[in-house]
Coordinates of C-alpha atoms in Angstrom, one line a residue:
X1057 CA 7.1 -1.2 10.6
X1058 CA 5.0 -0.5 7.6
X1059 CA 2.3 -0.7 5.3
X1060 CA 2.1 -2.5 2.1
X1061 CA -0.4 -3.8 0.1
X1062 CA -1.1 -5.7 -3.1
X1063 CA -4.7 -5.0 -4.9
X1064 CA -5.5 -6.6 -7.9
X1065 CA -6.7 -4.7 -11.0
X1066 CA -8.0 -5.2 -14.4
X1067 CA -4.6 -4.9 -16.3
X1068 CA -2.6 -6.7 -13.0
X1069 CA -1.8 -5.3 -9.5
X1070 CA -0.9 -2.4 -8.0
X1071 CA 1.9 -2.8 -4.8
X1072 CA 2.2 0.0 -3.1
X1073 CA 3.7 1.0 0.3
X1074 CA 4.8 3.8 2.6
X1075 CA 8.7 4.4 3.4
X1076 CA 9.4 5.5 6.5
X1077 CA 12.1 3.1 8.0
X1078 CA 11.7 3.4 12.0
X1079 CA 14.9 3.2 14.2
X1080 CA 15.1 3.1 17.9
X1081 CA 16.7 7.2 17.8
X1082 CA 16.3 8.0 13.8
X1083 CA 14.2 7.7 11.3
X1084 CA 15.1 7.2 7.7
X1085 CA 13.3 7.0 3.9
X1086 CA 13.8 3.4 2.8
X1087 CA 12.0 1.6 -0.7
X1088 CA 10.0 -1.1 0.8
X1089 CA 9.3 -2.7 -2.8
X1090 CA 12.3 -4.6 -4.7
X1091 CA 12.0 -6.8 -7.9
X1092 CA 13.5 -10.4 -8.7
X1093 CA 14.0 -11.0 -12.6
X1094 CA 13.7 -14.5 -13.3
X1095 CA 14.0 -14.7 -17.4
X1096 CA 15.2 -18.5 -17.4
X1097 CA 11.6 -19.4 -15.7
X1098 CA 9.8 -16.8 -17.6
X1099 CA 8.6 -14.8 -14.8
X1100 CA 9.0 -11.7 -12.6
X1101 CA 8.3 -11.0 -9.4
X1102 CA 7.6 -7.5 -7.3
X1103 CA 8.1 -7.9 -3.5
X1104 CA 6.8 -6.0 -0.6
X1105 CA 8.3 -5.8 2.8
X1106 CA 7.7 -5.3 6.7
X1107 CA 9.8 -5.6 9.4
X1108 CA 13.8 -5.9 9.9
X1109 CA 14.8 -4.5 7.3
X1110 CA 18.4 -6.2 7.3
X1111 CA 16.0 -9.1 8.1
X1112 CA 14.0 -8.6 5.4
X1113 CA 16.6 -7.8 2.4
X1114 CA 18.7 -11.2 3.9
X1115 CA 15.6 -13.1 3.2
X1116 CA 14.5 -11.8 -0.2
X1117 CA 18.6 -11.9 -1.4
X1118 CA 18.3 -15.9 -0.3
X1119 CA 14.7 -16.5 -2.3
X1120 CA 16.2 -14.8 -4.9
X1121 CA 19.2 -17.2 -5.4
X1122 CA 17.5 -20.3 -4.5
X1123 CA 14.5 -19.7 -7.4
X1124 CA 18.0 -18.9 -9.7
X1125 CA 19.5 -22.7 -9.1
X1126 CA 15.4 -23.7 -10.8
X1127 CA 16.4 -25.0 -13.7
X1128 CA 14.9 -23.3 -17.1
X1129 CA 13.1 -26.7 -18.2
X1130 CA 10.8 -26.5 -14.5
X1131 CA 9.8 -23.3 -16.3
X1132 CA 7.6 -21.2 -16.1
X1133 CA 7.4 -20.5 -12.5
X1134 CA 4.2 -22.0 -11.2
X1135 CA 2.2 -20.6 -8.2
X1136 CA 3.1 -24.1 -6.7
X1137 CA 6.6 -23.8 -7.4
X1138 CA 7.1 -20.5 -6.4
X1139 CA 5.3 -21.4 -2.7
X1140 CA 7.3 -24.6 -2.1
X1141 CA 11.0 -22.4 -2.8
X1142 CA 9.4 -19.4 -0.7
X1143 CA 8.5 -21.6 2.3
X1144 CA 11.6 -23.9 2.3
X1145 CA 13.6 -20.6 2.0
X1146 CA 11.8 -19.1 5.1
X1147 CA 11.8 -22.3 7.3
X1148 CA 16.0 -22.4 6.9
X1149 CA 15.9 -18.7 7.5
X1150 CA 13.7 -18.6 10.6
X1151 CA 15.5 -21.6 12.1
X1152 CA 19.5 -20.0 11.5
X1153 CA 18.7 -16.4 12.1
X1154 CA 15.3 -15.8 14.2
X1155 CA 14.1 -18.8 16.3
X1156 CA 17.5 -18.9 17.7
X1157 CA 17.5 -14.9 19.1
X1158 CA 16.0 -15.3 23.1
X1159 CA 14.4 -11.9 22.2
X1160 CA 12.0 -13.5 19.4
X1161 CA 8.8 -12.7 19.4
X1162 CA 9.2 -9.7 22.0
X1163 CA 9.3 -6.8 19.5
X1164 CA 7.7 -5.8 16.0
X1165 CA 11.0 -5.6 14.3
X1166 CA 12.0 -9.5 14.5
X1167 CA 9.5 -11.4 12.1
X1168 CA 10.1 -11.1 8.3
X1169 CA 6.6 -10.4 6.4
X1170 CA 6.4 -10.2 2.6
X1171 CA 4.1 -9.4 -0.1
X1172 CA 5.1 -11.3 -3.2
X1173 CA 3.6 -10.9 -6.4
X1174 CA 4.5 -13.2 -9.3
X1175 CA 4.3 -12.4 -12.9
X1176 CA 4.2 -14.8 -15.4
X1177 CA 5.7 -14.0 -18.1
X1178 CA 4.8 -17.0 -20.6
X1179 CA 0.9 -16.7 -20.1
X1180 CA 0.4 -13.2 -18.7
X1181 CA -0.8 -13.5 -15.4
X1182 CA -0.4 -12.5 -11.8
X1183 CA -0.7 -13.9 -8.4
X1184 CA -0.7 -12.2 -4.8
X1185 CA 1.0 -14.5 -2.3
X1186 CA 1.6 -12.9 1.5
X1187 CA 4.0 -14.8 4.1
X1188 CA 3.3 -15.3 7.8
X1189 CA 6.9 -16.2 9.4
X1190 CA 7.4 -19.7 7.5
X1191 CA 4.2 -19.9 5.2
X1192 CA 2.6 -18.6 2.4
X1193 CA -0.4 -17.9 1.2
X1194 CA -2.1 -16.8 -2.0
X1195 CA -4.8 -14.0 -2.4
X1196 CA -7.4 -13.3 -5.2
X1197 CA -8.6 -9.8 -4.9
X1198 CA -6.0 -8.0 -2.2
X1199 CA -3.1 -8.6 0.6
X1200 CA -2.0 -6.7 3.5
X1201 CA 0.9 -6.4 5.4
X1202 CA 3.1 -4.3 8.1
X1203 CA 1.4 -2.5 11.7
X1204 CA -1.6 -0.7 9.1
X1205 CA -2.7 -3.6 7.6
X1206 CA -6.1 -3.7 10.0
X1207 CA -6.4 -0.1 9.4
X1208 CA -6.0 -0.2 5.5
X1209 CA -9.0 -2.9 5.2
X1210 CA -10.8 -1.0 7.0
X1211 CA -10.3 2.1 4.9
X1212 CA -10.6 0.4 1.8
X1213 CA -13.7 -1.8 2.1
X1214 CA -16.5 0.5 2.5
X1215 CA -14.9 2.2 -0.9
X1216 CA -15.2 -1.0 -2.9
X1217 CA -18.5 -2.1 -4.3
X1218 CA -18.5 -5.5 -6.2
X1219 CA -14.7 -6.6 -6.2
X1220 CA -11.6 -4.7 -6.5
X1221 CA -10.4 -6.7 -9.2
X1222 CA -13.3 -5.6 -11.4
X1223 CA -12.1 -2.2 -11.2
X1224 CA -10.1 0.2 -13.8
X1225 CA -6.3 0.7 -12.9
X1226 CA -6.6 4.4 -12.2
X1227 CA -9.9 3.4 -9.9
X1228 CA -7.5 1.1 -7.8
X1229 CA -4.3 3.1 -8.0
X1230 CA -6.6 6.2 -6.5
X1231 CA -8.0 3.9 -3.9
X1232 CA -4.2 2.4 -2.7
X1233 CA -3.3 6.3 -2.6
X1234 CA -6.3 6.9 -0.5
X1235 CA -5.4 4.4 1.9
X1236 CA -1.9 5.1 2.5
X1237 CA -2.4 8.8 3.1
X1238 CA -5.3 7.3 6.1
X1239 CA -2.9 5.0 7.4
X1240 CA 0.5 7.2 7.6
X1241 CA -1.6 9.9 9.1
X1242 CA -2.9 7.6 11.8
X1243 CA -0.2 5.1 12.6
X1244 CA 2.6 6.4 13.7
X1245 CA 5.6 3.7 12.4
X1246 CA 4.0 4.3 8.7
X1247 CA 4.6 7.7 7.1
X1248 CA 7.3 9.2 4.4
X1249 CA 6.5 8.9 0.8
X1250 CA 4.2 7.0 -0.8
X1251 CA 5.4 4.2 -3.3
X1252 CA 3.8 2.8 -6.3
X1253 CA 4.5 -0.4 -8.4
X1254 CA 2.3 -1.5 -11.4
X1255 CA 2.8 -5.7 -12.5
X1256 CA 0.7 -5.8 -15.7
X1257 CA -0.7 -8.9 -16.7
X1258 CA 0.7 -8.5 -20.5
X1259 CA 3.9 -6.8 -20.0
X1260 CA 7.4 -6.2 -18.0
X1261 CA 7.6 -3.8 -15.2
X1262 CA 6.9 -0.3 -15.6
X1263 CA 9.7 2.5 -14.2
X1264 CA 9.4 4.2 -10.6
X1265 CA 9.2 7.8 -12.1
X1266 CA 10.3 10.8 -9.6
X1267 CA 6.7 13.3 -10.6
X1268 CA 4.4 13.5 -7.9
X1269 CA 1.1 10.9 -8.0
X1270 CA -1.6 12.7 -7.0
X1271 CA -3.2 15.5 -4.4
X1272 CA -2.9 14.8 -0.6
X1273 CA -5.8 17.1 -0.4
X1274 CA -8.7 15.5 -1.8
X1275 CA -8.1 12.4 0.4
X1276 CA -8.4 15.0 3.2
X1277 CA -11.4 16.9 1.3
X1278 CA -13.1 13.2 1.3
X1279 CA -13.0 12.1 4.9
X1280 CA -14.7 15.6 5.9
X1281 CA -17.2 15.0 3.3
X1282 CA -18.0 11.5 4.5
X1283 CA -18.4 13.4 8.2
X1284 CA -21.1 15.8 6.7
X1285 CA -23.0 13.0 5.4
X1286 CA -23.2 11.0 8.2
X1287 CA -24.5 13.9 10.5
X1288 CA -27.0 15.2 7.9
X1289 CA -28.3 11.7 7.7
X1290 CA -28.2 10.8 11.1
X1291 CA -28.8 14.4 13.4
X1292 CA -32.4 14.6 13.1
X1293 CA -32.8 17.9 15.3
X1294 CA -30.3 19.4 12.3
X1295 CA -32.6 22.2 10.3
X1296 CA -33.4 20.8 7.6
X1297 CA -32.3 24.2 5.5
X1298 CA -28.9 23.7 7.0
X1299 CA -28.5 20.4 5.7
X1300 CA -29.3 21.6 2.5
X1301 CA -26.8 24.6 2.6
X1302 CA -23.9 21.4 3.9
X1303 CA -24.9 19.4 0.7
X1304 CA -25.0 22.4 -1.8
X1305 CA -21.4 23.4 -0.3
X1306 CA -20.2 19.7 -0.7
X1307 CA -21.1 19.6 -4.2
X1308 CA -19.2 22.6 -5.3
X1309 CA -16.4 21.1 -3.3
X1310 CA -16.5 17.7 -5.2
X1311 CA -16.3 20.2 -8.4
X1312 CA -13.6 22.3 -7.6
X1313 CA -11.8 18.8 -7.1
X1314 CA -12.7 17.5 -10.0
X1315 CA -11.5 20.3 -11.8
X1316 CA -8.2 20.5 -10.2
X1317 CA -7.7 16.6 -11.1
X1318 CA -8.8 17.4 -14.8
X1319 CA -6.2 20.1 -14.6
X1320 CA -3.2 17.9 -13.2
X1321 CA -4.1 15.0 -15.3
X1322 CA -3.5 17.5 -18.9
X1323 CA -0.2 18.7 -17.2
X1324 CA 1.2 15.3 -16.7
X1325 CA 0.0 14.2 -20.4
X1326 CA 2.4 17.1 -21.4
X1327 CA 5.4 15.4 -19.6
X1328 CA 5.6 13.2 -22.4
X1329 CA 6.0 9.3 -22.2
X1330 CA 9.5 9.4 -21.2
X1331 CA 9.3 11.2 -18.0
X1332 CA 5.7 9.6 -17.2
X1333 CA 5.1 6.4 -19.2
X1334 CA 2.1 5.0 -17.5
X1335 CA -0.2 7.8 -15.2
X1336 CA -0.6 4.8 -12.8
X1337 CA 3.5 4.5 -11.8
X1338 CA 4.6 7.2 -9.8
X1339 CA 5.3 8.7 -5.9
X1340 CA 2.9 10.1 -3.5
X1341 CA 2.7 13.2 -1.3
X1342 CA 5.5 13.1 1.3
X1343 CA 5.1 13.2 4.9
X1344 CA 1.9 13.5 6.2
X1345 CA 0.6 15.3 9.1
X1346 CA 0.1 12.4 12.4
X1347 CA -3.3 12.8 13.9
X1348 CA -2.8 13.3 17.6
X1349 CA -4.9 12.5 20.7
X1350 CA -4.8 15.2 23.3
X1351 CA -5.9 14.6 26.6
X1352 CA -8.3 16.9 28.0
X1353 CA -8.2 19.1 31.0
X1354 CA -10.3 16.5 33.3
X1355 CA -7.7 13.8 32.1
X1356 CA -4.5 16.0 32.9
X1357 CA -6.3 17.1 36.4
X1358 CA -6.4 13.1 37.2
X1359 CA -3.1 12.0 35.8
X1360 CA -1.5 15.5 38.1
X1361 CA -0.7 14.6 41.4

């Protein structure tokens, strides 16, 4: 399974996902975000992915080729168009290759989700369109997709104050990290490396570059930070004096951070255009550590014959 998502910015949308491909004995690393050129309908589209991935690649190859056969004067590709191909595509492909399977609908690998986001090439605009098996449906702001999607809202919400759409590409692009480092450390079919996509609203697509994105350990430094908070807020019986010690500590913490970013950001300004275009495009930190639940000695005692 996976975790994908689609979050509008001021200069586009940033798709990201994680790209651990799960198998029944093996897991492998697998890009979970392709692109469809479509020049003759002036437009471009970046798609996401979750489940089968034979599934899944079957589907978008057969989108792909039926938004082709569009001929150039229905150009550009509306958000109307582009939802009428998607869901005719899907209906012929659930009814030949998935409603037919006795099996369907008793596993997580046998639906065919997608996050679809369509750049138009003639106006400058994008749209965020999710599928759920045969239909389709467009988002403003953000889309989900894959086993974390319920976890990544929840990550992301609390960190967003007016709209996510209001806020700078670099805000956005350090909130999707944020949330994909929570999600492949706490669901356990999401994990590998971290993959980033950038649709601007005024241009082509930007390169996948190889550098890594950004520090695993400030997302960690943040959720421990949030955890002081709450208990100097809400611990009444804590000393007051060692509440004040916590939030004197925190702060030089959030400076240290700081600094390192500042530090990081003038070392990838030095890579020079070619090798880093846009700061926003890039890979994440690779695997990340699964959060495990251990039982405790009362629970083993009971479950021990």
């Amino acid at each position: 399974m996976t975790i994908a998502a689609a979050m509008r910015c001021q200069g586009g949308v940033i798709l990201c996902a994680d790209s651990l491909a799960s198998g029944m004995e093996i897991n492998l690393s697998q890009s979970k975000i392709v692109t469809v050129n479509l020049p003759e309908l002036r437009a471009n589209l970046a798609i996401g992915f979750s489940g089968g991935i034979s599934h899944c690649m079957s589907a978008i190859s057969a989108i792909g080729l039926t938004l082709r056969k569009i001929p150039a004067s229905k150009g550009p590709l509306t958000e109307e168009l582009l939802k009428f191909a998607v869901e005719d595509v899907l209906a012929r492909f659930y009814k030949k290759h998935m409603y037919p399977d006795p099996h369907f609908g008793t596993w997580t690998e046998d639906s065919v989700c997608l996050l679809i986001v369509l750049q138009n090439t003639e106006s400058g605009g994008t749209s965020i369109f999710s599928t759920e098996k045969t239909v389709m449906n467009l988002h403003r702001e953000a889309a989900f997709i894959g086993a974390g999607a319920a976890l990544a809202r929840y990550v992301i919400e609390p960190l967003v104050c007016i709209s996510v759409a209001s806020m700078p590409d670099d805000k956005v692009l350090l909130l999707a990290d944020h949330m994909l480092q929570q999600v492949k450390r706490f669901v356990p079919s999401c994990g590998d490396e971290s993959h980033f996509f950038f649709i601007s609203n005024a241009m082509g697509f930007c390169p996948i570059t190889r550098e890594p994105l950004l520090a695993r350990e400030r997302s960690d430094t943040f959720r421990q930070i949030i955890a002081e908070l709450f208990y100097a807020s809400a611990d009444l019986d804590l000393d007051d004096d060692l509440v004040r010690i916590g939030l004197h500590m925190t702060d030089k913490c959030i400076r240290n951070i700081r600094e390192e970013q500042r530090e990081e950001r003038e070392r990838r300004q030095k890579l020079g255009p070619k090798l880093f275009a846009r700061p926003l495009i890039g890979r994440g930190p690779g695997p990340v550590e699964k959060y495990e639940v251990r039982q405790s000695d009362g629970q083993k005692s009971k479950d021990q014959p």
